Amino acid sequence: PRPLDFGVYFFGDYPQDEQAPRHGKYDHLLETARFADRNGFHSLWIPERHFHSFGGLFPNPVVLAAALARETDRIRINAGSVVLPLHDPIRVAEEWSMVDNLSGGRVGIGCASGWHANDFVFFPERFGTHKETMYEQVAQVRQLWRGDPVRRTTGDGEQDLRLFPRPVQDAPPMYTAVVGNPASYELAARHDLGIVTNLMTQGVDQLRENIALYRRTRAEHGLDPDAGHVAVLLHTYLAEDHAAARAEAREPLSRYMRASLSLFGGVANSLGHQVDLSAMTEDDLDVVFRRAYDRYCDQRALIGSPESVRPVVDEVRAAGADEVVALVDFGVEPAAMRAGLVHLDQLRRSCEATPAPVPPTPFLL
């Protein structure tokens, strides 16, 4: 079996509360980061999101990455993801090079093309061609990072521009976010990008097929198939008692899904509950969620005790993943979320001590 890393991902729903103090919004993130760093977790992941409470603490991941760089010593700090078409790639390379220096060479850059039209207020002309633009910009970030110039129009004509400060790493790990579309796995493989994916709208069998396709495509393009890093994002809340964890996480996960109804609908449909969101009342949504909840937790999340969720980890590793990334801030009360990290660390250590069994190799003619 492949070695398996464990990471922590932040992408919660943070609705504005006018009665709440305006300071301290990031305290629980920083405490979580320090715990993960002390206990040998592989990575921290922070997203980019604009103009919505869903991901509302993260309009600029590089700012938070700079803070995390000084709060930690060993753990990798990954963007998950920078929405490249909303930026000038020169600025992306400059800013993440600064964090690479602040962290001693620990950054990774996840890239996304974006999807919400409102986000493109920064570069409205790029909406509609944002997927193609993202891959063009990936090439420019890499070009600058390795020290090559890019030619741009300045206030005084055409000039060759180079990156300052020079980063610590020769090349940062780079990723892109995909879910179930096989063509997206192929495209990422051709561009030598790692994968950040999830099990919200794909099952483990589909994940296994997509990862195999990804590694085959890398090999076909002259790239080491095993060097492509695949990280799988899973909603995570662990407690000593399985039933208690399931009960405590039910309402927070329901609120989280409803904060992005398209996500809720995609999850429910993938689990066999056909959902027409436009025709559903709040009571209808509650019924569908309760029907889907336990099945989702059994197959696609780490919600329970370390022992009860171990089969999900083993399935993900057997599918070919390199890393399990725990999405921890989906709404469980912060003190309980942090207490659950102790059990997540227990799960991580148990996976290192007792790897999943090697599946039988099929006989091939």
PDB file of C-alpha atoms in Angstrom, residues 6-199:
ATOM      1  CA  PHE A   6      -2.781  13.309   6.893  1.00  0.00           C
ATOM      2  CA  GLY A   7      -3.621  16.987   6.477  1.00  0.00           C
ATOM      3  CA  VAL A   8      -6.121  19.513   7.847  1.00  0.00           C
ATOM      4  CA  TYR A   9      -8.352  21.685   5.659  1.00  0.00           C
ATOM      5  CA  PHE A  10     -10.277  24.835   6.595  1.00  0.00           C
ATOM      6  CA  PHE A  11     -13.356  25.769   4.535  1.00  0.00           C
ATOM      7  CA  GLY A  12     -16.177  26.464   6.973  1.00  0.00           C
ATOM      8  CA  ASP A  13     -19.323  28.544   6.757  1.00  0.00           C
ATOM      9  CA  TYR A  14     -18.824  31.755   8.735  1.00  0.00           C
ATOM     10  CA  PRO A  15     -22.041  33.806   8.741  1.00  0.00           C
ATOM     11  CA  GLN A  16     -21.752  37.361  10.041  1.00  0.00           C
ATOM     12  CA  ASP A  17     -22.925  37.737  13.644  1.00  0.00           C
ATOM     13  CA  GLU A  18     -23.308  41.406  14.476  1.00  0.00           C
ATOM     14  CA  GLN A  19     -23.436  40.594  18.196  1.00  0.00           C
ATOM     15  CA  ALA A  20     -20.178  38.627  18.198  1.00  0.00           C
ATOM     16  CA  PRO A  21     -16.804  40.261  18.975  1.00  0.00           C
ATOM     17  CA  ARG A  22     -14.986  41.433  15.873  1.00  0.00           C
ATOM     18  CA  HIS A  23     -11.630  40.108  17.030  1.00  0.00           C
ATOM     19  CA  GLY A  24     -10.499  36.505  17.447  1.00  0.00           C
ATOM     20  CA  LYS A  25     -12.026  35.111  14.257  1.00  0.00           C
ATOM     21  CA  TYR A  26      -8.892  33.144  13.406  1.00  0.00           C
ATOM     22  CA  ASP A  27      -7.917  31.945  16.889  1.00  0.00           C
ATOM     23  CA  HIS A  28      -9.297  28.417  16.512  1.00  0.00           C
ATOM     24  CA  LEU A  29      -7.574  28.062  13.123  1.00  0.00           C
ATOM     25  CA  LEU A  30      -4.236  29.080  14.589  1.00  0.00           C
ATOM     26  CA  GLU A  31      -4.631  26.705  17.542  1.00  0.00           C
ATOM     27  CA  THR A  32      -5.530  23.877  15.161  1.00  0.00           C
ATOM     28  CA  ALA A  33      -2.493  24.665  13.013  1.00  0.00           C
ATOM     29  CA  ARG A  34      -0.172  24.620  16.023  1.00  0.00           C
ATOM     30  CA  PHE A  35      -1.571  21.257  17.149  1.00  0.00           C
ATOM     31  CA  ALA A  36      -1.177  19.733  13.682  1.00  0.00           C
ATOM     32  CA  ASP A  37       2.370  21.060  13.423  1.00  0.00           C
ATOM     33  CA  ARG A  38       3.430  19.733  16.840  1.00  0.00           C
ATOM     34  CA  ASN A  39       1.977  16.299  16.174  1.00  0.00           C
ATOM     35  CA  GLY A  40       3.485  15.604  12.785  1.00  0.00           C
ATOM     36  CA  PHE A  41       0.601  16.176  10.381  1.00  0.00           C
ATOM     37  CA  HIS A  42       1.678  16.664   6.781  1.00  0.00           C
ATOM     38  CA  SER A  43      -0.236  19.753   5.651  1.00  0.00           C
ATOM     39  CA  LEU A  44      -2.581  22.665   6.281  1.00  0.00           C
ATOM     40  CA  TRP A  45      -4.911  23.754   3.461  1.00  0.00           C
ATOM     41  CA  ILE A  46      -6.623  27.146   3.154  1.00  0.00           C
ATOM     42  CA  PRO A  47      -9.014  28.180   0.355  1.00  0.00           C
ATOM     43  CA  GLU A  48      -9.935  31.355  -1.476  1.00  0.00           C
ATOM     44  CA  ARG A  49     -13.541  32.528  -1.338  1.00  0.00           C
ATOM     45  CA  HIS A  50     -15.272  35.851  -1.929  1.00  0.00           C
ATOM     46  CA  PHE A  51     -18.525  37.630  -1.070  1.00  0.00           C
ATOM     47  CA  HIS A  52     -20.209  34.763   0.821  1.00  0.00           C
ATOM     48  CA  SER A  53     -20.279  33.378   4.342  1.00  0.00           C
ATOM     49  CA  PHE A  54     -19.342  29.944   2.949  1.00  0.00           C
ATOM     50  CA  GLY A  55     -15.567  30.212   3.209  1.00  0.00           C
ATOM     51  CA  GLY A  56     -16.031  33.802   4.349  1.00  0.00           C
ATOM     52  CA  LEU A  57     -12.823  33.951   6.421  1.00  0.00           C
ATOM     53  CA  PHE A  58     -10.632  33.300   3.390  1.00  0.00           C
ATOM     54  CA  PRO A  59     -10.718  36.071   0.766  1.00  0.00           C
ATOM     55  CA  ASN A  60      -6.918  35.919   0.503  1.00  0.00           C
ATOM     56  CA  PRO A  61      -5.222  32.636   1.463  1.00  0.00           C
ATOM     57  CA  VAL A  62      -1.699  34.010   1.126  1.00  0.00           C
ATOM     58  CA  VAL A  63      -2.282  36.435   4.019  1.00  0.00           C
ATOM     59  CA  LEU A  64      -3.328  33.600   6.323  1.00  0.00           C
ATOM     60  CA  ALA A  65      -0.498  31.449   4.955  1.00  0.00           C
ATOM     61  CA  ALA A  66       1.990  34.126   6.022  1.00  0.00           C
ATOM     62  CA  ALA A  67       0.582  34.046   9.554  1.00  0.00           C
ATOM     63  CA  LEU A  68       0.662  30.242   9.632  1.00  0.00           C
ATOM     64  CA  ALA A  69       4.258  30.275   8.429  1.00  0.00           C
ATOM     65  CA  ARG A  70       5.287  32.038  11.636  1.00  0.00           C
ATOM     66  CA  GLU A  71       3.035  29.922  13.888  1.00  0.00           C
ATOM     67  CA  THR A  72       4.441  26.582  12.666  1.00  0.00           C
ATOM     68  CA  ASP A  73       7.794  24.941  12.051  1.00  0.00           C
ATOM     69  CA  ARG A  74       7.373  21.751  10.009  1.00  0.00           C
ATOM     70  CA  ILE A  75       3.950  21.359   8.454  1.00  0.00           C
ATOM     71  CA  ARG A  76       3.357  22.195   4.778  1.00  0.00           C
ATOM     72  CA  ILE A  77       1.141  25.219   4.099  1.00  0.00           C
ATOM     73  CA  ASN A  78      -0.964  24.731   0.988  1.00  0.00           C
ATOM     74  CA  ALA A  79      -3.370  26.967  -0.861  1.00  0.00           C
ATOM     75  CA  GLY A  80      -6.481  24.980  -1.485  1.00  0.00           C
ATOM     76  CA  SER A  81      -6.920  26.817  -3.812  1.00  0.00           C
ATOM     77  CA  VAL A  82      -5.799  30.148  -5.309  1.00  0.00           C
ATOM     78  CA  VAL A  83      -8.391  31.117  -7.930  1.00  0.00           C
ATOM     79  CA  LEU A  84      -5.805  32.094 -10.516  1.00  0.00           C
ATOM     80  CA  PRO A  85      -8.068  33.923 -13.027  1.00  0.00           C
ATOM     81  CA  LEU A  86      -8.910  36.424 -10.276  1.00  0.00           C
ATOM     82  CA  HIS A  87      -5.248  37.461 -10.040  1.00  0.00           C
ATOM     83  CA  ASP A  88      -2.214  38.538 -12.007  1.00  0.00           C
ATOM     84  CA  PRO A  89       0.092  35.486 -11.979  1.00  0.00           C
ATOM     85  CA  ILE A  90       3.078  37.751 -11.252  1.00  0.00           C
ATOM     86  CA  ARG A  91       1.454  38.785  -7.979  1.00  0.00           C
ATOM     87  CA  VAL A  92       0.654  35.157  -7.146  1.00  0.00           C
ATOM     88  CA  ALA A  93       4.287  34.163  -7.682  1.00  0.00           C
ATOM     89  CA  GLU A  94       5.594  37.154  -5.681  1.00  0.00           C
ATOM     90  CA  GLU A  95       3.285  36.661  -2.717  1.00  0.00           C
ATOM     91  CA  TRP A  96       3.745  32.913  -2.398  1.00  0.00           C
ATOM     92  CA  SER A  97       7.500  33.305  -2.823  1.00  0.00           C
ATOM     93  CA  MET A  98       7.430  35.582   0.219  1.00  0.00           C
ATOM     94  CA  VAL A  99       5.570  32.919   2.211  1.00  0.00           C
ATOM     95  CA  ASP A 100       7.974  30.284   0.928  1.00  0.00           C
ATOM     96  CA  ASN A 101      10.765  32.352   2.470  1.00  0.00           C
ATOM     97  CA  LEU A 102       8.857  33.007   5.698  1.00  0.00           C
ATOM     98  CA  SER A 103       8.143  29.292   6.087  1.00  0.00           C
ATOM     99  CA  GLY A 104      11.562  28.008   5.082  1.00  0.00           C
ATOM    100  CA  GLY A 105      10.269  26.374   1.885  1.00  0.00           C
ATOM    101  CA  ARG A 106       6.986  24.802   3.028  1.00  0.00           C
ATOM    102  CA  VAL A 107       4.343  26.170   0.654  1.00  0.00           C
ATOM    103  CA  GLY A 108       2.262  24.381  -1.948  1.00  0.00           C
ATOM    104  CA  ILE A 109      -0.001  26.160  -4.431  1.00  0.00           C
ATOM    105  CA  GLY A 110      -3.362  24.657  -5.216  1.00  0.00           C
ATOM    106  CA  CYS A 111      -5.003  26.303  -8.223  1.00  0.00           C
ATOM    107  CA  ALA A 112      -8.631  26.692  -9.218  1.00  0.00           C
ATOM    108  CA  SER A 113     -10.345  28.306 -12.177  1.00  0.00           C
ATOM    109  CA  GLY A 114     -13.308  29.708 -10.234  1.00  0.00           C
ATOM    110  CA  TRP A 115     -16.973  29.268 -11.006  1.00  0.00           C
ATOM    111  CA  HIS A 116     -19.039  32.073  -9.453  1.00  0.00           C
ATOM    112  CA  ALA A 117     -19.645  35.037 -11.750  1.00  0.00           C
ATOM    113  CA  ASN A 118     -19.592  37.543  -8.861  1.00  0.00           C
ATOM    114  CA  ASP A 119     -16.011  36.602  -8.024  1.00  0.00           C
ATOM    115  CA  PHE A 120     -14.898  37.832 -11.432  1.00  0.00           C
ATOM    116  CA  VAL A 121     -15.487  41.439 -10.455  1.00  0.00           C
ATOM    117  CA  PHE A 122     -11.666  41.546 -10.361  1.00  0.00           C
ATOM    118  CA  PHE A 123     -11.230  40.445 -14.003  1.00  0.00           C
ATOM    119  CA  PRO A 124     -14.724  40.234 -15.570  1.00  0.00           C
ATOM    120  CA  GLU A 125     -13.319  39.725 -19.056  1.00  0.00           C
ATOM    121  CA  ARG A 126     -11.876  36.357 -17.987  1.00  0.00           C
ATOM    122  CA  PHE A 127     -15.222  34.822 -17.052  1.00  0.00           C
ATOM    123  CA  GLY A 128     -16.150  32.242 -19.656  1.00  0.00           C
ATOM    124  CA  THR A 129     -12.558  31.373 -20.500  1.00  0.00           C
ATOM    125  CA  HIS A 130     -11.442  30.948 -16.885  1.00  0.00           C
ATOM    126  CA  LYS A 131     -10.558  27.252 -17.175  1.00  0.00           C
ATOM    127  CA  GLU A 132      -8.198  27.816 -20.087  1.00  0.00           C
ATOM    128  CA  THR A 133      -6.825  30.938 -18.391  1.00  0.00           C
ATOM    129  CA  MET A 134      -5.966  28.988 -15.240  1.00  0.00           C
ATOM    130  CA  TYR A 135      -3.653  26.575 -17.057  1.00  0.00           C
ATOM    131  CA  GLU A 136      -1.952  29.437 -18.923  1.00  0.00           C
ATOM    132  CA  GLN A 137      -1.324  31.149 -15.601  1.00  0.00           C
ATOM    133  CA  VAL A 138       0.020  27.953 -13.999  1.00  0.00           C
ATOM    134  CA  ALA A 139       2.723  27.966 -16.670  1.00  0.00           C
ATOM    135  CA  GLN A 140       3.560  31.619 -15.928  1.00  0.00           C
ATOM    136  CA  VAL A 141       3.814  31.044 -12.168  1.00  0.00           C
ATOM    137  CA  ARG A 142       6.178  28.129 -12.777  1.00  0.00           C
ATOM    138  CA  GLN A 143       8.220  30.186 -15.232  1.00  0.00           C
ATOM    139  CA  LEU A 144       8.721  32.977 -12.711  1.00  0.00           C
ATOM    140  CA  TRP A 145       9.376  30.566  -9.848  1.00  0.00           C
ATOM    141  CA  ARG A 146      12.277  28.873 -11.602  1.00  0.00           C
ATOM    142  CA  GLY A 147      13.885  32.256 -12.281  1.00  0.00           C
ATOM    143  CA  ASP A 148      12.945  32.786 -15.930  1.00  0.00           C
ATOM    144  CA  PRO A 149      11.686  36.212 -17.045  1.00  0.00           C
ATOM    145  CA  VAL A 150       8.214  37.011 -18.304  1.00  0.00           C
ATOM    146  CA  ARG A 151       7.713  39.804 -20.813  1.00  0.00           C
ATOM    147  CA  ARG A 152       5.082  42.396 -19.989  1.00  0.00           C
ATOM    148  CA  THR A 153       4.006  45.862 -21.043  1.00  0.00           C
ATOM    149  CA  THR A 154       5.080  48.445 -18.454  1.00  0.00           C
ATOM    150  CA  GLY A 155       4.616  52.170 -18.228  1.00  0.00           C
ATOM    151  CA  ASP A 156       7.746  52.458 -20.355  1.00  0.00           C
ATOM    152  CA  GLY A 157       7.160  49.795 -23.005  1.00  0.00           C
ATOM    153  CA  GLU A 158       7.927  46.078 -23.090  1.00  0.00           C
ATOM    154  CA  GLN A 159      10.187  44.733 -20.338  1.00  0.00           C
ATOM    155  CA  ASP A 160      11.445  41.359 -19.065  1.00  0.00           C
ATOM    156  CA  LEU A 161      10.501  40.883 -15.412  1.00  0.00           C
ATOM    157  CA  ARG A 162      11.891  38.393 -12.882  1.00  0.00           C
ATOM    158  CA  LEU A 163      10.667  37.208  -9.511  1.00  0.00           C
ATOM    159  CA  PHE A 164      11.914  38.786  -6.272  1.00  0.00           C
ATOM    160  CA  PRO A 165      12.483  37.486  -3.683  1.00  0.00           C
ATOM    161  CA  ARG A 166      13.725  34.184  -5.042  1.00  0.00           C
ATOM    162  CA  PRO A 167      11.823  31.340  -3.351  1.00  0.00           C
ATOM    163  CA  VAL A 168      13.425  28.684  -1.168  1.00  0.00           C
ATOM    164  CA  GLN A 169      11.991  25.738  -3.117  1.00  0.00           C
ATOM    165  CA  ASP A 170      13.128  25.146  -6.685  1.00  0.00           C
ATOM    166  CA  ALA A 171       9.514  24.364  -7.555  1.00  0.00           C
ATOM    167  CA  PRO A 172       6.505  24.386  -5.228  1.00  0.00           C
ATOM    168  CA  PRO A 173       4.091  21.440  -5.224  1.00  0.00           C
ATOM    169  CA  MET A 174       1.132  22.533  -7.350  1.00  0.00           C
ATOM    170  CA  TYR A 175      -2.383  21.098  -7.337  1.00  0.00           C
ATOM    171  CA  THR A 176      -5.778  21.612  -8.857  1.00  0.00           C
ATOM    172  CA  ALA A 177      -9.200  20.833  -7.440  1.00  0.00           C
ATOM    173  CA  VAL A 178     -11.333  18.261  -9.299  1.00  0.00           C
ATOM    174  CA  VAL A 179     -14.171  15.928  -8.324  1.00  0.00           C
ATOM    175  CA  GLY A 180     -15.656  13.268 -10.577  1.00  0.00           C
ATOM    176  CA  ASN A 181     -14.996  14.297 -14.188  1.00  0.00           C
ATOM    177  CA  PRO A 182     -12.371  11.948 -15.689  1.00  0.00           C
ATOM    178  CA  ALA A 183     -11.367  14.597 -18.256  1.00  0.00           C
ATOM    179  CA  SER A 184     -10.339  16.905 -15.403  1.00  0.00           C
ATOM    180  CA  TYR A 185      -8.034  14.215 -14.001  1.00  0.00           C
ATOM    181  CA  GLU A 186      -6.462  13.777 -17.426  1.00  0.00           C
ATOM    182  CA  LEU A 187      -5.976  17.526 -17.854  1.00  0.00           C
ATOM    183  CA  ALA A 188      -4.328  17.833 -14.433  1.00  0.00           C
ATOM    184  CA  ALA A 189      -2.035  14.899 -15.246  1.00  0.00           C
ATOM    185  CA  ARG A 190      -0.941  16.413 -18.561  1.00  0.00           C
ATOM    186  CA  HIS A 191      -0.009  19.649 -16.789  1.00  0.00           C
ATOM    187  CA  ASP A 192       1.893  17.837 -14.002  1.00  0.00           C
ATOM    188  CA  LEU A 193      -0.461  19.057 -11.270  1.00  0.00           C
ATOM    189  CA  GLY A 194      -1.398  17.195  -8.138  1.00  0.00           C
ATOM    190  CA  ILE A 195      -5.043  16.517  -7.334  1.00  0.00           C
ATOM    191  CA  VAL A 196      -7.271  17.773  -4.527  1.00  0.00           C
ATOM    192  CA  THR A 197     -10.581  15.935  -4.612  1.00  0.00           C
ATOM    193  CA  ASN A 198     -13.373  14.740  -2.312  1.00  0.00           C
ATOM    194  CA  LEU A 199     -16.054  12.094  -1.908  1.00  0.00           C
TER     195      LEU A 199
END
